[in-house]
Short mmCIF file of N, CA and C and ligand atoms in Angstrom, two decimals:
data_model
loop_
_atom_site.label_atom_id
_atom_site.label_comp_id
_atom_site.label_asym_id
_atom_site.label_seq_id
_atom_site.Cartn_x
_atom_site.Cartn_y
_atom_site.Cartn_z
N UNK K 10 -114.63 105.30 -135.14
CA UNK K 10 -115.16 106.01 -133.98
C UNK K 10 -116.24 105.09 -133.31
N UNK K 11 -117.20 104.74 -134.09
CA UNK K 11 -118.36 103.96 -133.63
C UNK K 11 -117.90 102.66 -133.09
N UNK K 12 -116.95 102.06 -133.78
CA UNK K 12 -116.46 100.69 -133.36
C UNK K 12 -115.72 100.71 -131.97
N UNK K 13 -114.92 101.73 -131.80
CA UNK K 13 -114.13 101.91 -130.57
C UNK K 13 -115.05 102.02 -129.34
N UNK K 14 -116.15 102.77 -129.57
CA UNK K 14 -117.09 102.96 -128.45
C UNK K 14 -117.71 101.68 -127.95
N UNK K 15 -117.77 100.71 -128.92
CA UNK K 15 -118.34 99.40 -128.55
C UNK K 15 -117.34 98.48 -127.92
N UNK K 16 -116.08 98.58 -128.40
CA UNK K 16 -115.09 97.68 -127.94
C UNK K 16 -114.69 97.96 -126.50
N UNK K 17 -114.54 99.28 -126.22
CA UNK K 17 -114.04 99.64 -124.91
C UNK K 17 -114.93 99.11 -123.76
N UNK K 18 -116.22 99.36 -123.71
CA UNK K 18 -117.00 98.88 -122.55
C UNK K 18 -116.96 97.33 -122.55
N UNK K 19 -116.91 96.68 -123.72
CA UNK K 19 -116.92 95.21 -123.74
C UNK K 19 -115.71 94.72 -123.00
N UNK K 20 -114.53 95.43 -123.26
CA UNK K 20 -113.29 94.97 -122.59
C UNK K 20 -113.40 95.12 -121.11
N UNK K 21 -113.95 96.28 -120.60
CA UNK K 21 -114.11 96.49 -119.17
C UNK K 21 -114.98 95.41 -118.49
N UNK K 22 -116.00 95.04 -119.22
CA UNK K 22 -116.91 94.00 -118.68
C UNK K 22 -116.18 92.71 -118.46
N UNK K 23 -115.30 92.32 -119.42
CA UNK K 23 -114.59 91.10 -119.36
C UNK K 23 -113.51 91.20 -118.27
N UNK K 24 -112.83 92.33 -118.19
CA UNK K 24 -111.63 92.44 -117.36
C UNK K 24 -112.05 92.53 -115.86
N UNK K 25 -113.15 93.25 -115.58
CA UNK K 25 -113.45 93.56 -114.20
C UNK K 25 -113.59 92.32 -113.25
N UNK K 26 -114.40 91.31 -113.69
CA UNK K 26 -114.54 90.22 -112.77
C UNK K 26 -113.31 89.35 -112.63
N UNK K 27 -112.42 89.43 -113.62
CA UNK K 27 -111.16 88.65 -113.58
C UNK K 27 -110.19 89.31 -112.54
N UNK K 28 -110.25 90.59 -112.56
CA UNK K 28 -109.25 91.32 -111.67
C UNK K 28 -109.62 91.40 -110.23
N UNK K 29 -110.88 91.51 -109.89
CA UNK K 29 -111.30 91.73 -108.51
C UNK K 29 -110.98 90.68 -107.64
N UNK K 30 -111.31 89.34 -107.93
CA UNK K 30 -111.06 88.23 -106.98
C UNK K 30 -109.55 88.10 -106.66
N UNK K 31 -108.74 88.37 -107.71
CA UNK K 31 -107.32 88.22 -107.55
C UNK K 31 -106.75 89.15 -106.44
N UNK K 32 -107.32 90.38 -106.43
CA UNK K 32 -106.80 91.37 -105.55
C UNK K 32 -107.14 91.05 -104.03
N UNK K 33 -108.27 90.35 -103.86
CA UNK K 33 -108.73 90.02 -102.46
C UNK K 33 -108.25 88.67 -102.09
N UNK K 34 -107.52 87.96 -102.87
CA UNK K 34 -107.10 86.58 -102.52
C UNK K 34 -106.11 86.70 -101.28
N UNK K 35 -106.51 85.86 -100.23
CA UNK K 35 -105.66 85.85 -99.06
C UNK K 35 -104.39 84.98 -99.21
N UNK K 36 -104.37 84.20 -100.20
CA UNK K 36 -103.29 83.18 -100.31
C UNK K 36 -102.27 83.71 -101.37
N UNK K 37 -102.15 85.02 -101.58
CA UNK K 37 -101.35 85.51 -102.65
C UNK K 37 -99.80 85.24 -102.39
N UNK K 38 -99.42 84.96 -101.19
CA UNK K 38 -98.03 84.70 -100.80
C UNK K 38 -97.59 83.31 -101.02
N UNK K 39 -98.51 82.46 -101.43
CA UNK K 39 -98.12 81.02 -101.59
C UNK K 39 -98.33 80.15 -100.35
N UNK K 40 -98.53 78.89 -100.53
CA UNK K 40 -99.00 78.02 -99.55
C UNK K 40 -98.14 77.87 -98.29
N UNK K 41 -96.89 77.66 -98.38
CA UNK K 41 -96.10 77.30 -97.17
C UNK K 41 -95.36 78.44 -96.63
N UNK K 42 -95.46 79.63 -97.16
CA UNK K 42 -94.65 80.70 -96.77
C UNK K 42 -94.74 81.15 -95.26
N UNK K 43 -96.05 80.98 -94.78
CA UNK K 43 -96.33 81.33 -93.38
C UNK K 43 -95.54 80.66 -92.33
N UNK K 44 -95.03 79.51 -92.71
CA UNK K 44 -94.25 78.72 -91.68
C UNK K 44 -92.89 79.29 -91.39
N UNK K 45 -92.52 80.40 -92.11
CA UNK K 45 -91.24 80.97 -91.84
C UNK K 45 -91.20 81.57 -90.43
N UNK K 46 -92.42 81.66 -89.77
CA UNK K 46 -92.56 82.18 -88.43
C UNK K 46 -91.95 81.26 -87.36
N UNK K 47 -91.65 80.07 -87.73
CA UNK K 47 -91.14 79.12 -86.60
C UNK K 47 -89.72 79.55 -86.31
N UNK K 48 -89.45 79.82 -85.07
CA UNK K 48 -88.11 80.26 -84.69
C UNK K 48 -87.02 79.16 -84.92
N UNK K 49 -85.87 79.57 -85.42
CA UNK K 49 -84.84 78.58 -85.67
C UNK K 49 -84.52 77.72 -84.47
N UNK K 50 -84.45 78.26 -83.29
CA UNK K 50 -84.18 77.52 -82.12
C UNK K 50 -85.20 76.44 -81.84
N UNK K 51 -86.48 76.76 -82.09
CA UNK K 51 -87.53 75.80 -81.92
C UNK K 51 -87.40 74.63 -82.95
N UNK K 52 -87.09 74.99 -84.14
CA UNK K 52 -86.99 74.01 -85.20
C UNK K 52 -85.90 73.05 -84.97
N UNK K 53 -84.81 73.51 -84.26
CA UNK K 53 -83.55 72.70 -84.00
C UNK K 53 -83.72 71.83 -82.77
N UNK K 54 -84.75 72.00 -82.02
CA UNK K 54 -84.96 71.20 -80.80
C UNK K 54 -85.00 69.74 -81.11
N UNK K 55 -84.20 69.04 -80.25
CA UNK K 55 -84.22 67.52 -80.43
C UNK K 55 -85.42 66.91 -79.72
N UNK K 56 -85.92 65.82 -80.28
CA UNK K 56 -87.02 65.06 -79.72
C UNK K 56 -86.49 64.19 -78.57
N UNK K 57 -86.81 64.44 -77.27
CA UNK K 57 -86.30 63.64 -76.21
C UNK K 57 -87.05 62.29 -76.02
N UNK K 58 -88.16 62.15 -76.70
CA UNK K 58 -89.04 60.96 -76.56
C UNK K 58 -88.82 60.00 -77.79
N UNK K 59 -88.22 58.84 -77.48
CA UNK K 59 -88.01 57.87 -78.56
C UNK K 59 -89.34 57.24 -78.95
N UNK K 60 -89.54 57.02 -80.30
CA UNK K 60 -90.76 56.27 -80.71
C UNK K 60 -90.77 54.88 -80.04
N UNK K 61 -91.95 54.57 -79.46
CA UNK K 61 -92.00 53.24 -78.79
C UNK K 61 -93.52 53.01 -78.70
N UNK K 62 -93.86 51.70 -78.40
CA UNK K 62 -95.33 51.37 -78.21
C UNK K 62 -95.95 52.27 -77.07
N UNK K 63 -95.20 52.61 -76.06
CA UNK K 63 -95.74 53.31 -74.93
C UNK K 63 -96.04 54.76 -75.40
N UNK K 64 -95.09 55.34 -76.17
CA UNK K 64 -95.28 56.68 -76.69
C UNK K 64 -96.50 56.73 -77.64
N UNK K 65 -96.68 55.67 -78.45
CA UNK K 65 -97.80 55.67 -79.40
C UNK K 65 -99.13 55.54 -78.57
N UNK K 66 -99.12 54.68 -77.49
CA UNK K 66 -100.34 54.51 -76.76
C UNK K 66 -100.83 55.84 -76.10
N UNK K 67 -99.73 56.64 -75.60
CA UNK K 67 -100.06 57.92 -74.98
C UNK K 67 -100.61 58.85 -76.04
N UNK K 68 -99.94 58.91 -77.25
CA UNK K 68 -100.30 59.81 -78.34
C UNK K 68 -101.76 59.52 -78.79
N UNK K 69 -102.14 58.26 -78.93
CA UNK K 69 -103.37 57.86 -79.46
C UNK K 69 -104.54 58.53 -78.77
N UNK K 70 -104.35 58.63 -77.41
CA UNK K 70 -105.46 59.18 -76.58
C UNK K 70 -105.71 60.60 -77.01
N UNK K 71 -104.70 61.35 -77.12
CA UNK K 71 -104.81 62.79 -77.50
C UNK K 71 -105.21 62.94 -78.96
N UNK K 72 -104.68 62.05 -79.78
CA UNK K 72 -105.01 62.11 -81.24
C UNK K 72 -106.52 61.97 -81.36
N UNK K 73 -107.11 60.93 -80.63
CA UNK K 73 -108.51 60.70 -80.79
C UNK K 73 -109.31 61.92 -80.30
N UNK K 74 -108.91 62.55 -79.23
CA UNK K 74 -109.63 63.65 -78.68
C UNK K 74 -109.44 64.97 -79.44
N UNK K 75 -108.24 65.28 -79.84
CA UNK K 75 -107.93 66.62 -80.31
C UNK K 75 -107.60 66.74 -81.80
N UNK K 76 -107.24 65.67 -82.42
CA UNK K 76 -106.73 65.77 -83.77
C UNK K 76 -107.58 65.00 -84.84
N UNK K 77 -108.12 63.94 -84.40
CA UNK K 77 -108.89 63.04 -85.36
C UNK K 77 -109.94 63.76 -86.16
N UNK K 78 -110.63 64.66 -85.54
CA UNK K 78 -111.82 65.36 -86.22
C UNK K 78 -111.32 66.00 -87.48
N UNK K 79 -110.10 66.43 -87.51
CA UNK K 79 -109.59 67.03 -88.72
C UNK K 79 -108.67 66.10 -89.53
N UNK K 80 -107.69 65.56 -88.78
CA UNK K 80 -106.67 64.83 -89.54
C UNK K 80 -107.09 63.30 -89.75
N UNK K 81 -108.14 62.97 -89.13
CA UNK K 81 -108.77 61.61 -89.34
C UNK K 81 -107.88 60.54 -88.53
N UNK K 82 -108.54 59.49 -88.22
CA UNK K 82 -107.86 58.32 -87.49
C UNK K 82 -106.56 57.92 -88.20
N UNK K 83 -106.67 57.84 -89.49
CA UNK K 83 -105.54 57.33 -90.39
C UNK K 83 -104.54 58.41 -90.70
N UNK K 84 -104.76 59.62 -90.30
CA UNK K 84 -103.82 60.72 -90.58
C UNK K 84 -103.82 61.19 -92.03
N UNK K 85 -104.85 60.88 -92.73
CA UNK K 85 -104.95 61.25 -94.13
C UNK K 85 -105.60 62.61 -94.37
N UNK K 86 -106.15 63.19 -93.26
CA UNK K 86 -106.68 64.52 -93.43
C UNK K 86 -108.15 64.56 -93.76
N UNK K 87 -108.81 63.37 -93.70
CA UNK K 87 -110.16 63.34 -94.19
C UNK K 87 -111.14 63.31 -92.95
N UNK K 88 -110.84 64.02 -91.89
CA UNK K 88 -111.73 64.05 -90.73
C UNK K 88 -113.02 64.79 -91.05
N UNK K 89 -114.08 64.53 -90.28
CA UNK K 89 -115.32 65.21 -90.49
C UNK K 89 -115.30 66.70 -90.35
N UNK K 90 -114.67 67.24 -89.31
CA UNK K 90 -114.61 68.69 -89.09
C UNK K 90 -113.82 69.30 -90.22
N UNK K 91 -112.78 68.71 -90.66
CA UNK K 91 -112.08 69.31 -91.79
C UNK K 91 -112.88 69.42 -93.00
N UNK K 92 -113.76 68.41 -93.21
CA UNK K 92 -114.65 68.42 -94.39
C UNK K 92 -115.70 69.49 -94.21
N UNK K 93 -116.26 69.56 -93.09
CA UNK K 93 -117.34 70.56 -92.86
C UNK K 93 -116.76 71.99 -93.00
N UNK K 94 -115.57 72.21 -92.49
CA UNK K 94 -114.97 73.57 -92.50
C UNK K 94 -114.26 73.78 -93.89
N UNK K 95 -114.17 72.72 -94.71
CA UNK K 95 -113.48 72.87 -96.02
C UNK K 95 -112.09 73.32 -95.79
N UNK K 96 -111.38 72.71 -94.79
CA UNK K 96 -110.06 73.13 -94.54
C UNK K 96 -109.07 72.41 -95.56
N UNK K 97 -107.95 73.15 -95.94
CA UNK K 97 -106.98 72.59 -96.79
C UNK K 97 -106.10 71.63 -96.00
N UNK K 98 -106.35 70.37 -96.09
CA UNK K 98 -105.63 69.36 -95.23
C UNK K 98 -104.54 68.64 -96.03
N UNK K 99 -103.51 68.18 -95.27
CA UNK K 99 -102.46 67.40 -95.90
C UNK K 99 -102.58 65.95 -95.47
N UNK K 100 -101.92 65.11 -96.17
CA UNK K 100 -101.98 63.64 -95.92
C UNK K 100 -100.71 63.21 -95.31
N UNK K 101 -100.82 62.81 -94.02
CA UNK K 101 -99.57 62.39 -93.25
C UNK K 101 -99.17 60.98 -93.59
N UNK K 102 -100.06 60.26 -94.31
CA UNK K 102 -99.70 58.92 -94.76
C UNK K 102 -98.72 58.93 -95.96
N UNK K 103 -98.68 60.07 -96.60
CA UNK K 103 -97.74 60.28 -97.73
C UNK K 103 -96.35 60.67 -97.15
N UNK K 104 -95.34 59.89 -97.38
CA UNK K 104 -93.99 60.17 -96.75
C UNK K 104 -93.45 61.55 -97.14
N UNK K 105 -93.90 62.08 -98.28
CA UNK K 105 -93.39 63.41 -98.67
C UNK K 105 -93.92 64.52 -97.83
N UNK K 106 -95.10 64.39 -97.27
CA UNK K 106 -95.71 65.46 -96.50
C UNK K 106 -94.79 66.12 -95.49
N UNK K 107 -94.22 65.25 -94.65
CA UNK K 107 -93.47 65.82 -93.50
C UNK K 107 -91.91 65.61 -93.66
N UNK K 108 -91.50 65.27 -94.85
CA UNK K 108 -90.11 64.91 -95.01
C UNK K 108 -89.13 66.02 -94.74
N UNK K 109 -89.62 67.32 -95.01
CA UNK K 109 -88.79 68.46 -94.83
C UNK K 109 -88.99 69.14 -93.46
N UNK K 110 -89.78 68.53 -92.66
CA UNK K 110 -90.03 69.15 -91.33
C UNK K 110 -89.08 68.48 -90.23
N UNK K 111 -88.52 69.23 -89.39
CA UNK K 111 -87.78 68.70 -88.25
C UNK K 111 -88.86 68.38 -87.20
N UNK K 112 -88.44 67.47 -86.29
CA UNK K 112 -89.41 67.19 -85.08
C UNK K 112 -89.68 68.49 -84.34
N UNK K 113 -88.66 69.32 -84.22
CA UNK K 113 -88.92 70.60 -83.50
C UNK K 113 -89.99 71.48 -84.16
N UNK K 114 -90.02 71.47 -85.52
CA UNK K 114 -91.00 72.25 -86.25
C UNK K 114 -92.40 71.68 -86.02
N UNK K 115 -92.44 70.35 -86.05
CA UNK K 115 -93.76 69.70 -85.81
C UNK K 115 -94.29 70.05 -84.37
N UNK K 116 -93.37 69.90 -83.45
CA UNK K 116 -93.68 70.22 -82.05
C UNK K 116 -94.29 71.64 -81.98
N UNK K 117 -93.54 72.53 -82.56
CA UNK K 117 -93.96 73.96 -82.57
C UNK K 117 -95.31 74.16 -83.11
N UNK K 118 -95.61 73.51 -84.18
CA UNK K 118 -96.93 73.70 -84.88
C UNK K 118 -98.00 73.11 -84.01
N UNK K 119 -97.78 72.02 -83.40
CA UNK K 119 -98.86 71.40 -82.48
C UNK K 119 -99.01 72.30 -81.32
N UNK K 120 -97.97 72.78 -80.71
CA UNK K 120 -97.98 73.65 -79.57
C UNK K 120 -98.71 74.98 -79.84
N UNK K 121 -98.34 75.58 -80.99
CA UNK K 121 -98.77 76.90 -81.25
C UNK K 121 -99.95 77.10 -82.25
N UNK K 122 -100.18 76.00 -82.96
CA UNK K 122 -101.21 76.11 -84.09
C UNK K 122 -100.62 76.79 -85.27
N UNK K 123 -101.47 76.79 -86.30
CA UNK K 123 -101.06 77.46 -87.54
C UNK K 123 -102.29 77.62 -88.46
N UNK K 124 -102.59 78.85 -88.83
CA UNK K 124 -103.78 79.20 -89.59
C UNK K 124 -104.97 78.52 -89.03
N UNK K 125 -105.64 77.53 -89.64
CA UNK K 125 -106.82 76.91 -89.16
C UNK K 125 -106.52 75.77 -88.16
N UNK K 126 -105.27 75.53 -87.97
CA UNK K 126 -104.86 74.45 -87.03
C UNK K 126 -104.77 75.03 -85.66
N UNK K 127 -105.70 74.53 -84.74
CA UNK K 127 -105.71 75.12 -83.34
C UNK K 127 -104.55 74.78 -82.55
N UNK K 128 -104.11 75.73 -81.67
CA UNK K 128 -102.99 75.50 -80.77
C UNK K 128 -103.37 74.57 -79.60
N UNK K 129 -102.50 73.65 -79.18
CA UNK K 129 -102.68 72.92 -78.01
C UNK K 129 -102.34 73.83 -76.84
N UNK K 130 -101.40 74.63 -76.96
CA UNK K 130 -100.98 75.53 -75.86
C UNK K 130 -100.56 74.80 -74.67
N UNK K 131 -101.02 75.20 -73.45
CA UNK K 131 -100.50 74.48 -72.21
C UNK K 131 -101.38 73.29 -71.95
N UNK K 132 -102.34 72.94 -72.70
CA UNK K 132 -103.15 71.76 -72.45
C UNK K 132 -102.33 70.47 -72.25
N UNK K 133 -101.36 70.34 -73.09
CA UNK K 133 -100.52 69.14 -73.08
C UNK K 133 -99.17 69.46 -72.44
N UNK K 134 -98.62 68.36 -71.74
CA UNK K 134 -97.21 68.47 -71.33
C UNK K 134 -96.27 68.34 -72.55
N UNK K 135 -95.05 68.89 -72.37
CA UNK K 135 -94.05 68.77 -73.53
C UNK K 135 -93.93 67.31 -73.97
N UNK K 136 -93.81 66.43 -73.02
CA UNK K 136 -93.63 64.95 -73.47
C UNK K 136 -94.85 64.49 -74.28
N UNK K 137 -96.04 64.98 -73.92
CA UNK K 137 -97.15 64.53 -74.69
C UNK K 137 -97.20 65.10 -76.04
N UNK K 138 -96.72 66.29 -76.25
CA UNK K 138 -96.63 66.90 -77.61
C UNK K 138 -95.54 66.06 -78.41
N UNK K 139 -94.42 65.67 -77.70
CA UNK K 139 -93.45 64.96 -78.44
C UNK K 139 -94.00 63.49 -78.85
N UNK K 140 -94.89 62.86 -77.94
CA UNK K 140 -95.56 61.69 -78.34
C UNK K 140 -96.38 61.91 -79.66
N UNK K 141 -97.01 63.02 -79.74
CA UNK K 141 -97.82 63.30 -80.89
C UNK K 141 -96.94 63.46 -82.16
N UNK K 142 -95.79 64.13 -81.97
CA UNK K 142 -94.83 64.22 -83.04
C UNK K 142 -94.43 62.86 -83.57
N UNK K 143 -94.17 61.96 -82.60
CA UNK K 143 -93.81 60.54 -83.06
C UNK K 143 -94.99 59.89 -83.80
N UNK K 144 -96.15 60.17 -83.28
CA UNK K 144 -97.33 59.49 -83.79
C UNK K 144 -97.62 60.06 -85.25
N UNK K 145 -97.50 61.39 -85.40
CA UNK K 145 -97.73 62.00 -86.74
C UNK K 145 -96.80 61.44 -87.76
N UNK K 146 -95.45 61.25 -87.29
CA UNK K 146 -94.49 60.70 -88.25
C UNK K 146 -94.79 59.23 -88.63
N UNK K 147 -95.40 58.51 -87.64
CA UNK K 147 -95.62 57.07 -87.80
C UNK K 147 -96.61 56.70 -88.88
N UNK K 148 -97.53 57.71 -89.21
CA UNK K 148 -98.45 57.50 -90.25
C UNK K 148 -97.89 57.02 -91.60
N UNK K 149 -96.85 57.77 -91.97
CA UNK K 149 -96.16 57.47 -93.20
C UNK K 149 -95.36 56.15 -93.18
N UNK K 150 -94.74 55.95 -92.00
CA UNK K 150 -93.96 54.71 -91.81
C UNK K 150 -94.82 53.44 -91.85
N UNK K 151 -96.05 53.55 -91.21
CA UNK K 151 -96.93 52.42 -91.16
C UNK K 151 -97.37 52.02 -92.64
N UNK K 152 -97.61 53.06 -93.45
CA UNK K 152 -98.00 52.85 -94.79
C UNK K 152 -96.80 52.17 -95.57
N UNK K 153 -95.61 52.63 -95.32
CA UNK K 153 -94.39 51.98 -95.90
C UNK K 153 -94.42 50.55 -95.62
N UNK K 154 -94.50 50.20 -94.26
CA UNK K 154 -94.42 48.81 -93.79
C UNK K 154 -95.54 48.00 -94.36
N UNK K 155 -96.74 48.61 -94.53
CA UNK K 155 -97.86 47.87 -95.07
C UNK K 155 -97.54 47.46 -96.53
N UNK K 156 -97.06 48.42 -97.28
CA UNK K 156 -96.86 48.11 -98.75
C UNK K 156 -95.71 47.10 -98.92
N UNK K 157 -94.76 47.12 -97.94
CA UNK K 157 -93.71 46.13 -98.08
C UNK K 157 -94.15 44.69 -97.78
N UNK K 158 -95.07 44.52 -96.86
CA UNK K 158 -95.53 43.19 -96.50
C UNK K 158 -96.50 42.69 -97.51
N UNK K 159 -96.98 43.51 -98.38
CA UNK K 159 -98.02 43.03 -99.32
C UNK K 159 -97.38 42.24 -100.47
C1 HEC U 29 -109.70 72.17 -86.72
C2 HEC U 29 -109.00 71.12 -87.52
C3 HEC U 29 -107.54 70.64 -86.94
C4 HEC U 29 -107.41 69.95 -85.72
C5 HEC U 29 -108.35 69.75 -84.60
C6 HEC U 29 -105.92 69.76 -85.74
N1 HEC U 29 -105.37 70.16 -86.93
FE1 HEC U 29 -103.41 69.92 -87.49
N2 HEC U 29 -103.70 71.02 -89.08
C7 HEC U 29 -104.98 71.51 -89.48
C8 HEC U 29 -104.74 72.36 -90.67
C9 HEC U 29 -105.86 73.12 -91.44
C10 HEC U 29 -103.34 72.38 -91.02
C11 HEC U 29 -102.64 73.12 -92.00
C12 HEC U 29 -102.31 74.52 -91.40
C13 HEC U 29 -101.70 75.47 -92.39
O1 HEC U 29 -101.97 75.32 -93.54
O2 HEC U 29 -101.19 76.46 -91.91
C14 HEC U 29 -102.75 71.56 -89.88
C15 HEC U 29 -101.39 71.22 -89.84
C16 HEC U 29 -100.85 70.30 -89.02
C17 HEC U 29 -99.41 70.00 -89.00
C18 HEC U 29 -98.35 70.61 -89.85
C19 HEC U 29 -97.99 69.80 -91.03
C20 HEC U 29 -97.08 70.64 -91.89
O3 HEC U 29 -95.88 70.14 -91.99
O4 HEC U 29 -97.37 71.64 -92.40
C21 HEC U 29 -99.29 69.02 -88.01
C22 HEC U 29 -97.97 68.33 -87.59
C23 HEC U 29 -100.60 68.84 -87.36
N3 HEC U 29 -101.49 69.59 -87.94
C24 HEC U 29 -100.80 68.00 -86.33
C25 HEC U 29 -101.97 67.98 -85.52
C26 HEC U 29 -102.11 67.37 -84.29
C27 HEC U 29 -101.00 66.48 -83.64
C28 HEC U 29 -103.36 67.70 -83.79
C29 HEC U 29 -103.96 67.31 -82.51
C30 HEC U 29 -103.27 67.71 -81.26
C31 HEC U 29 -104.00 68.52 -84.80
N4 HEC U 29 -103.11 68.73 -85.85
C32 HEC U 29 -105.26 69.01 -84.72
C33 HEC U 29 -106.18 71.29 -88.92
C34 HEC U 29 -106.39 70.73 -87.66
#
């Protein structure tokens, strides 16, 4: 009798703090599941802008103004704003990061934003967003080329 009275409150003390944060966790559905919101038609859209030095030059202007503070100049996700806001960033220099994404999906994410990623909306022309798609893809390719020449 006496023993049980001691064990029960002790169990509640241990269990309560473990259970509460789990219930309020916003990420309970898993990291990438939110992207299912991208419409199939948008994902299938073909990129009309071929990667080229001109496309890269146009993309760099917007990248420096609108993207670098989070994704960093190198595309590795270590930008100052991302650090300050403690955002969960991905590394575009890793070829695995975007390998399962279509150009259409990347276009859609840049245009419409996602979670902490702000939307470009109508600020950019469609061609300029495609330039950024090419640029985002090029971070991984550049790293590939770098390691091959070394
Ligand atoms: C305020 C910080 C911030 C800025 C500015 C920003 N991003 Fe992002 N970006 C993020 C975060 C955070 C994610 C992850 C979103 C998520 O988890 O839903 C992301 C995700 C992405 C993705 C999706 C990667 C994937 O496959 O999941 C792409 C592509 C991207 N950003 C490109 C850009 C481009 C291009 C710009 C500039 C036009 C830009 N971002 C500006 C924070 C930012």
